[in-house]
């Protein structure tokens, strides 16, 4: 047992329960005084250590080198508060913060010297070893990779079960890094295809008895993991050869630091993760020029700012001054669409004016307004402000600062003056249409979470009178069946005509009542909760229907991807949804007329036409291939150092046709090299090189294709037996193909 050097109470207590004085060690502030920062709560601590014996390398006393004496439990006596000057003040309510390591305690109880040798890890390590075709405990380097995969697999499985998906920000970014690091260690074990998604089942099998939510999320976890693995493999396939080449060049030049600008190019162009670059370098005894990398990042940001014109959005000086002078605008539009108000200020451009006349474009501030200001994805209200002498048509309502609502519009009649009384009327049609779409958005969100899982999170939305758009976290496109089910669920809630209730409460009460709130989002002390019976409960400041039946009808117009792991639904409600259906019906009738069949026969007739078209396309390709294979024009066959080399222009063939022709020629040669090149009508070039298996060790198709591609202004790559490329300069195609014979000769001489 260790205690703080001045803590007589802790030593006395250990002795009281029978611990021998020889087993109690006093330590200094470094090891036995705990604090989370330079200031704040802190206190002395007492730790329990376990001596694993001389078989484990390390010192035979606590806090020494090595793992022989292992800390398994800690008790922090949280009794002080340290101020900025370093002075300790007693806490009014001291406490004991105690914690032990379950895995460490398990390893000690089971008599093994590592957490990974305990039964918390051995089943998982066995599954990983089986998948890698090896055994745990044979090679330390492979064992380390298996331990990384095992540890990260558990994190991946639990994070995804808790609703986190890989992304480029926050917890999602942590998950992405963990998953990609595990995938890279899989490669070090010789596993080049996706495999982590298979092994999540081993975690669920082991932990599902205690954490039952793992079993219900098993499908989502496996599918999301596979999708991220496939994206990462594509990144690695592009970037790893470049990274290995960079490392080789750095070492051959006698340097031990990878240049920052080159690392940045790999990171920026290929999306190769920086942490994996650093780890790969560390394994090769190299470091990364982080200063050079950071400088390249900053240079890119500066370029982006200059070319994109992005500036931090701040309130205009006139608006900021207005907000400070007037105070908060009172919004009364949740339960009414009309009110009387005093015109407090008129803003024309960036100038404050006392009045505005017919034709003037202005923004006005009022003391009270029923106009909803744009926010929470919902567009601002439109309508009219009417005074004794004039009328202002409002086209946009905004909230440029949290306390101030501005009404932007054009004076359509007479004049308006600062200080006069106005009657405000919100456009009822556009407000009610926006409310339909906003309530429908909540129903869509609830339906998505119910159908797809708790990982679904709103990433953005647009609620306008004429449409709704909803961006959400999900790892794959929705199927037609998914879309049908979502529409069915939402329309079911609409037909039930459920009451839509709103309440204002504290954020703590809202979360306690089950309102949907997301970690990292910012909320005030008081929040507005919108509830649709037992179906949906969300924090929201927008306007809504009184009952779901007011939505009328809901139709999804499209479902697309907007970024990795982010999907987008666009939909219509009410009369907009009806218009979508009528348009579809008109298109069906038009197709029926074109194909000369009734609507009920349309699908069958379309399938028949497509099948006929496919047959004709296949016949055309076969004819092109026959003509190309039988043509002696623009083809050359030579023997180079005993190796047959066939070079041919194949204009008119696409890449599939070129592959088919190359297969024919390779089978005909038995042993040799085939190089094909085709020019298109728009001046582009396609190249293909095939090397028979017996020669792939000496002549690599990928090496040949790179030279040919460079000649025609393109890039390419592939395997030793087959590689392809594209180019931009068809005028140099013949010269590029002519180089093949020399390149083969050079390869054979190496």
Coordinates of N, CA and C in Angstrom, one line a residue, residues 267-373:
X267 N -1.4 13.5 -47.1 CA -2.6 13.7 -46.2 C -3.7 14.4 -47.0
X268 N -3.3 15.4 -47.8 CA -4.3 16.3 -48.4 C -4.8 15.7 -49.7
X269 N -4.0 15.1 -50.5 CA -4.4 14.6 -51.8 C -5.1 13.2 -51.7
X270 N -4.6 12.4 -50.8 CA -5.1 11.0 -50.7 C -5.9 10.7 -49.5
X271 N -6.0 11.7 -48.6 CA -6.8 11.5 -47.4 C -6.1 10.6 -46.4
X272 N -4.8 10.4 -46.5 CA -4.1 9.4 -45.6 C -4.0 10.0 -44.2
X273 N -4.5 9.3 -43.2 CA -4.5 9.8 -41.9 C -3.1 10.1 -41.3
X274 N -3.0 11.3 -40.7 CA -1.7 11.7 -40.1 C -1.2 10.8 -39.1
X275 N -2.1 10.3 -38.2 CA -1.6 9.4 -37.1 C -1.0 8.1 -37.6
X276 N -1.5 7.6 -38.8 CA -1.0 6.4 -39.3 C 0.4 6.7 -40.0
X277 N 0.5 7.8 -40.6 CA 1.8 8.2 -41.2 C 2.8 8.2 -40.1
X278 N 2.5 8.9 -38.9 CA 3.4 9.0 -37.8 C 3.8 7.6 -37.3
X279 N 2.8 6.8 -37.1 CA 3.0 5.4 -36.6 C 3.9 4.6 -37.5
X280 N 3.6 4.7 -38.8 CA 4.4 3.9 -39.8 C 5.9 4.4 -39.7
X281 N 6.1 5.7 -39.6 CA 7.4 6.2 -39.5 C 8.1 5.7 -38.2
X282 N 7.4 5.8 -37.1 CA 8.0 5.3 -35.8 C 8.4 3.9 -35.9
X283 N 7.6 3.0 -36.6 CA 8.0 1.6 -36.7 C 9.3 1.4 -37.5
X284 N 9.6 2.4 -38.4 CA 10.8 2.4 -39.2 C 11.9 3.2 -38.7
X285 N 11.8 3.7 -37.4 CA 12.8 4.5 -36.8 C 12.9 5.9 -37.3
X286 N 11.8 6.4 -37.9 CA 11.8 7.7 -38.5 C 10.8 8.6 -37.7
X287 N 11.0 9.9 -37.9 CA 10.0 10.9 -37.3 C 9.4 11.7 -38.5
X288 N 8.4 12.5 -38.2 CA 7.7 13.3 -39.2 C 8.1 14.8 -38.9
X289 N 8.4 15.5 -39.9 CA 8.6 16.9 -39.8 C 7.3 17.6 -39.5
X290 N 6.9 17.6 -38.3 CA 5.5 18.2 -37.9 C 5.4 19.7 -38.2
X291 N 6.5 20.4 -37.9 CA 6.5 21.8 -38.1 C 6.3 22.1 -39.6
X292 N 7.0 21.4 -40.5 CA 6.8 21.6 -41.9 C 5.4 21.2 -42.4
X293 N 4.8 20.2 -41.8 CA 3.4 19.7 -42.1 C 2.5 20.8 -41.6
X294 N 2.6 21.3 -40.4 CA 1.7 22.4 -39.9 C 1.8 23.6 -40.8
X295 N 3.0 24.0 -41.2 CA 3.2 25.1 -42.1 C 2.4 25.0 -43.4
X296 N 2.5 23.7 -44.0 CA 1.8 23.5 -45.2 C 0.3 23.5 -45.0
X297 N -0.2 23.0 -43.9 CA -1.6 23.1 -43.5 C -2.1 24.6 -43.5
X298 N -1.3 25.4 -42.8 CA -1.6 26.8 -42.6 C -1.6 27.6 -43.9
X299 N -0.6 27.2 -44.8 CA -0.6 27.8 -46.1 C -1.8 27.5 -46.9
X300 N -2.3 26.3 -46.8 CA -3.5 25.9 -47.5 C -4.7 26.6 -47.0
X301 N -4.8 26.8 -45.7 CA -5.9 27.5 -45.1 C -5.9 29.0 -45.6
X302 N -4.7 29.6 -45.6 CA -4.6 31.0 -46.1 C -5.1 31.1 -47.5
X303 N -4.7 30.1 -48.4 CA -5.1 30.1 -49.8 C -6.6 30.0 -49.9
X304 N -7.2 29.1 -49.1 CA -8.6 28.9 -49.1 C -9.4 30.1 -48.7
X305 N -8.8 30.8 -47.7 CA -9.5 32.0 -47.2 C -9.5 33.1 -48.3
X306 N -8.3 33.2 -49.0 CA -8.2 34.3 -50.0 C -9.1 34.0 -51.2
X307 N -9.1 32.7 -51.7 CA -9.8 32.4 -52.9 C -11.3 32.2 -52.6
X308 N -11.6 31.7 -51.4 CA -13.0 31.5 -51.1 C -13.8 32.7 -50.6
X309 N -13.0 33.7 -50.1 CA -13.6 34.9 -49.5 C -14.3 34.6 -48.2
X310 N -13.9 33.5 -47.5 CA -14.6 33.2 -46.2 C -14.1 34.1 -45.1
X311 N -15.1 34.7 -44.4 CA -14.8 35.5 -43.3 C -15.7 35.1 -42.2
X312 N -15.2 35.3 -41.0 CA -16.0 35.0 -39.8 C -17.3 35.9 -39.8
X313 N -18.4 35.3 -39.7 CA -19.7 36.0 -39.8 C -19.9 36.8 -38.4
X314 N -20.0 38.1 -38.5 CA -20.2 38.9 -37.4 C -21.4 39.9 -37.7
X315 N -22.0 40.4 -36.7 CA -23.1 41.3 -36.9 C -22.5 42.6 -37.4
X316 N -23.3 43.2 -38.4 CA -22.8 44.5 -38.9 C -22.8 45.5 -37.8
X317 N -21.9 46.5 -37.8 CA -21.8 47.5 -36.7 C -23.1 48.2 -36.4
X318 N -23.9 48.5 -37.4 CA -25.2 49.2 -37.2 C -26.2 48.3 -36.5
X319 N -26.1 47.0 -36.8 CA -27.0 46.0 -36.2 C -26.6 45.8 -34.7
X320 N -25.3 45.7 -34.5 CA -24.8 45.5 -33.1 C -25.2 46.7 -32.2
X321 N -25.0 47.9 -32.8 CA -25.4 49.1 -32.0 C -26.9 49.1 -31.7
X322 N -27.7 48.7 -32.7 CA -29.1 48.6 -32.5 C -29.5 47.6 -31.4
X323 N -28.9 46.5 -31.5 CA -29.2 45.4 -30.5 C -28.9 45.9 -29.1
X324 N -27.8 46.7 -28.9 CA -27.4 47.2 -27.6 C -28.3 48.3 -27.1
X325 N -28.9 49.0 -28.0 CA -29.7 50.2 -27.7 C -31.2 49.7 -27.4
X326 N -31.7 48.8 -28.2 CA -33.1 48.4 -28.1 C -33.4 47.3 -27.1
X327 N -32.4 46.4 -26.9 CA -32.7 45.3 -26.0 C -33.4 44.2 -26.8
X328 N -34.1 43.2 -26.1 CA -34.6 42.0 -26.8 C -36.0 42.3 -27.4
X329 N -36.2 41.7 -28.7 CA -37.5 41.8 -29.3 C -38.3 40.6 -28.7
X330 N -39.5 41.0 -28.3 CA -40.4 39.9 -27.8 C -41.2 39.2 -28.9
X331 N -41.0 37.9 -28.9 CA -41.7 37.1 -29.9 C -43.0 36.5 -29.4
X332 N -44.1 36.7 -30.1 CA -45.4 36.3 -29.6 C -46.1 35.4 -30.6
X333 N -45.3 34.9 -31.6 CA -45.9 34.2 -32.8 C -46.2 32.7 -32.6
X334 N -46.0 32.1 -31.4 CA -46.3 30.7 -31.3 C -47.8 30.5 -31.3
X335 N -48.6 31.5 -30.8 CA -50.0 31.3 -30.7 C -50.8 32.4 -31.4
X336 N -50.2 33.2 -32.1 CA -51.0 34.2 -32.9 C -50.2 34.6 -34.1
X337 N -50.9 35.1 -35.2 CA -50.3 35.5 -36.4 C -50.4 37.0 -36.6
X338 N -51.1 37.7 -35.7 CA -51.2 39.2 -35.8 C -50.9 39.8 -34.5
X339 N -50.4 41.1 -34.5 CA -50.2 41.8 -33.3 C -50.0 43.3 -33.7
X340 N -50.1 44.2 -32.7 CA -49.7 45.6 -32.8 C -48.4 45.8 -32.2
X341 N -47.6 46.7 -32.8 CA -46.2 46.9 -32.3 C -45.8 48.3 -32.6
X342 N -44.7 48.7 -31.9 CA -44.1 50.0 -32.1 C -42.9 49.9 -33.0
X343 N -42.8 50.6 -34.0 CA -41.6 50.6 -34.9 C -40.5 51.3 -34.2
X344 N -39.5 50.6 -33.8 CA -38.4 51.1 -33.0 C -37.3 51.7 -33.8
X345 N -37.0 51.1 -34.9 CA -35.8 51.5 -35.7 C -36.0 51.1 -37.2
X346 N -35.5 51.9 -38.1 CA -35.5 51.6 -39.5 C -34.0 51.6 -40.0
X347 N -33.6 50.5 -40.6 CA -32.2 50.4 -41.1 C -32.3 50.3 -42.6
X348 N -31.7 51.3 -43.3 CA -31.6 51.3 -44.8 C -30.1 51.1 -45.2
X349 N -29.8 49.8 -45.6 CA -28.4 49.5 -45.8 C -27.8 49.4 -44.4
X350 N -26.7 50.3 -44.2 CA -26.1 50.3 -42.9 C -26.3 51.7 -42.3
X351 N -27.4 52.4 -42.7 CA -27.7 53.7 -42.1 C -29.0 53.6 -41.4
X352 N -29.1 54.3 -40.2 CA -30.3 54.4 -39.5 C -31.1 55.6 -40.1
X353 N -32.4 55.4 -40.4 CA -33.2 56.5 -41.0 C -34.4 56.7 -40.1
X354 N -35.0 57.8 -40.2 CA -36.2 58.1 -39.4 C -37.5 57.6 -40.1
X355 N -37.4 57.6 -41.5 CA -38.6 57.1 -42.2 C -38.2 56.4 -43.5
X356 N -39.1 55.7 -44.1 CA -38.9 55.0 -45.4 C -40.1 55.2 -46.2
X357 N -39.9 55.5 -47.5 CA -41.0 55.8 -48.4 C -41.1 54.7 -49.5
X358 N -42.2 54.8 -50.2 CA -42.5 53.8 -51.2 C -41.3 53.4 -52.1
X359 N -41.0 52.1 -52.3 CA -39.9 51.7 -53.1 C -38.7 51.4 -52.3
X360 N -38.6 51.9 -51.0 CA -37.4 51.7 -50.2 C -37.3 50.2 -49.7
X361 N -36.0 49.7 -49.8 CA -35.8 48.4 -49.2 C -35.2 48.6 -47.8
X362 N -35.8 48.1 -46.8 CA -35.3 48.4 -45.4 C -35.5 47.2 -44.5
X363 N -34.8 47.3 -43.4 CA -35.0 46.3 -42.3 C -35.5 47.1 -41.1
X364 N -36.5 46.6 -40.4 CA -37.1 47.3 -39.3 C -37.1 46.4 -38.0
X365 N -36.9 47.1 -36.9 CA -36.9 46.5 -35.6 C -38.2 46.9 -34.8
X366 N -38.9 46.0 -34.1 CA -40.1 46.2 -33.4 C -40.0 45.8 -32.0
X367 N -40.8 46.3 -31.1 CA -40.7 45.9 -29.7 C -41.4 44.5 -29.5
X368 N -42.4 44.2 -30.3 CA -43.1 42.9 -30.2 C -43.4 42.4 -31.7
X369 N -43.3 41.1 -31.9 CA -43.5 40.6 -33.2 C -44.1 39.2 -33.2
X370 N -45.0 38.9 -34.1 CA -45.5 37.5 -34.3 C -44.7 36.8 -35.4
X371 N -43.7 37.5 -36.0 CA -43.0 37.0 -37.2 C -41.8 36.1 -36.6
X372 N -41.8 34.8 -37.1 CA -40.8 33.9 -36.7 C -39.5 34.2 -37.4
X373 N -38.4 34.4 -36.7 CA -37.1 34.7 -37.4 C -36.4 33.4 -37.7

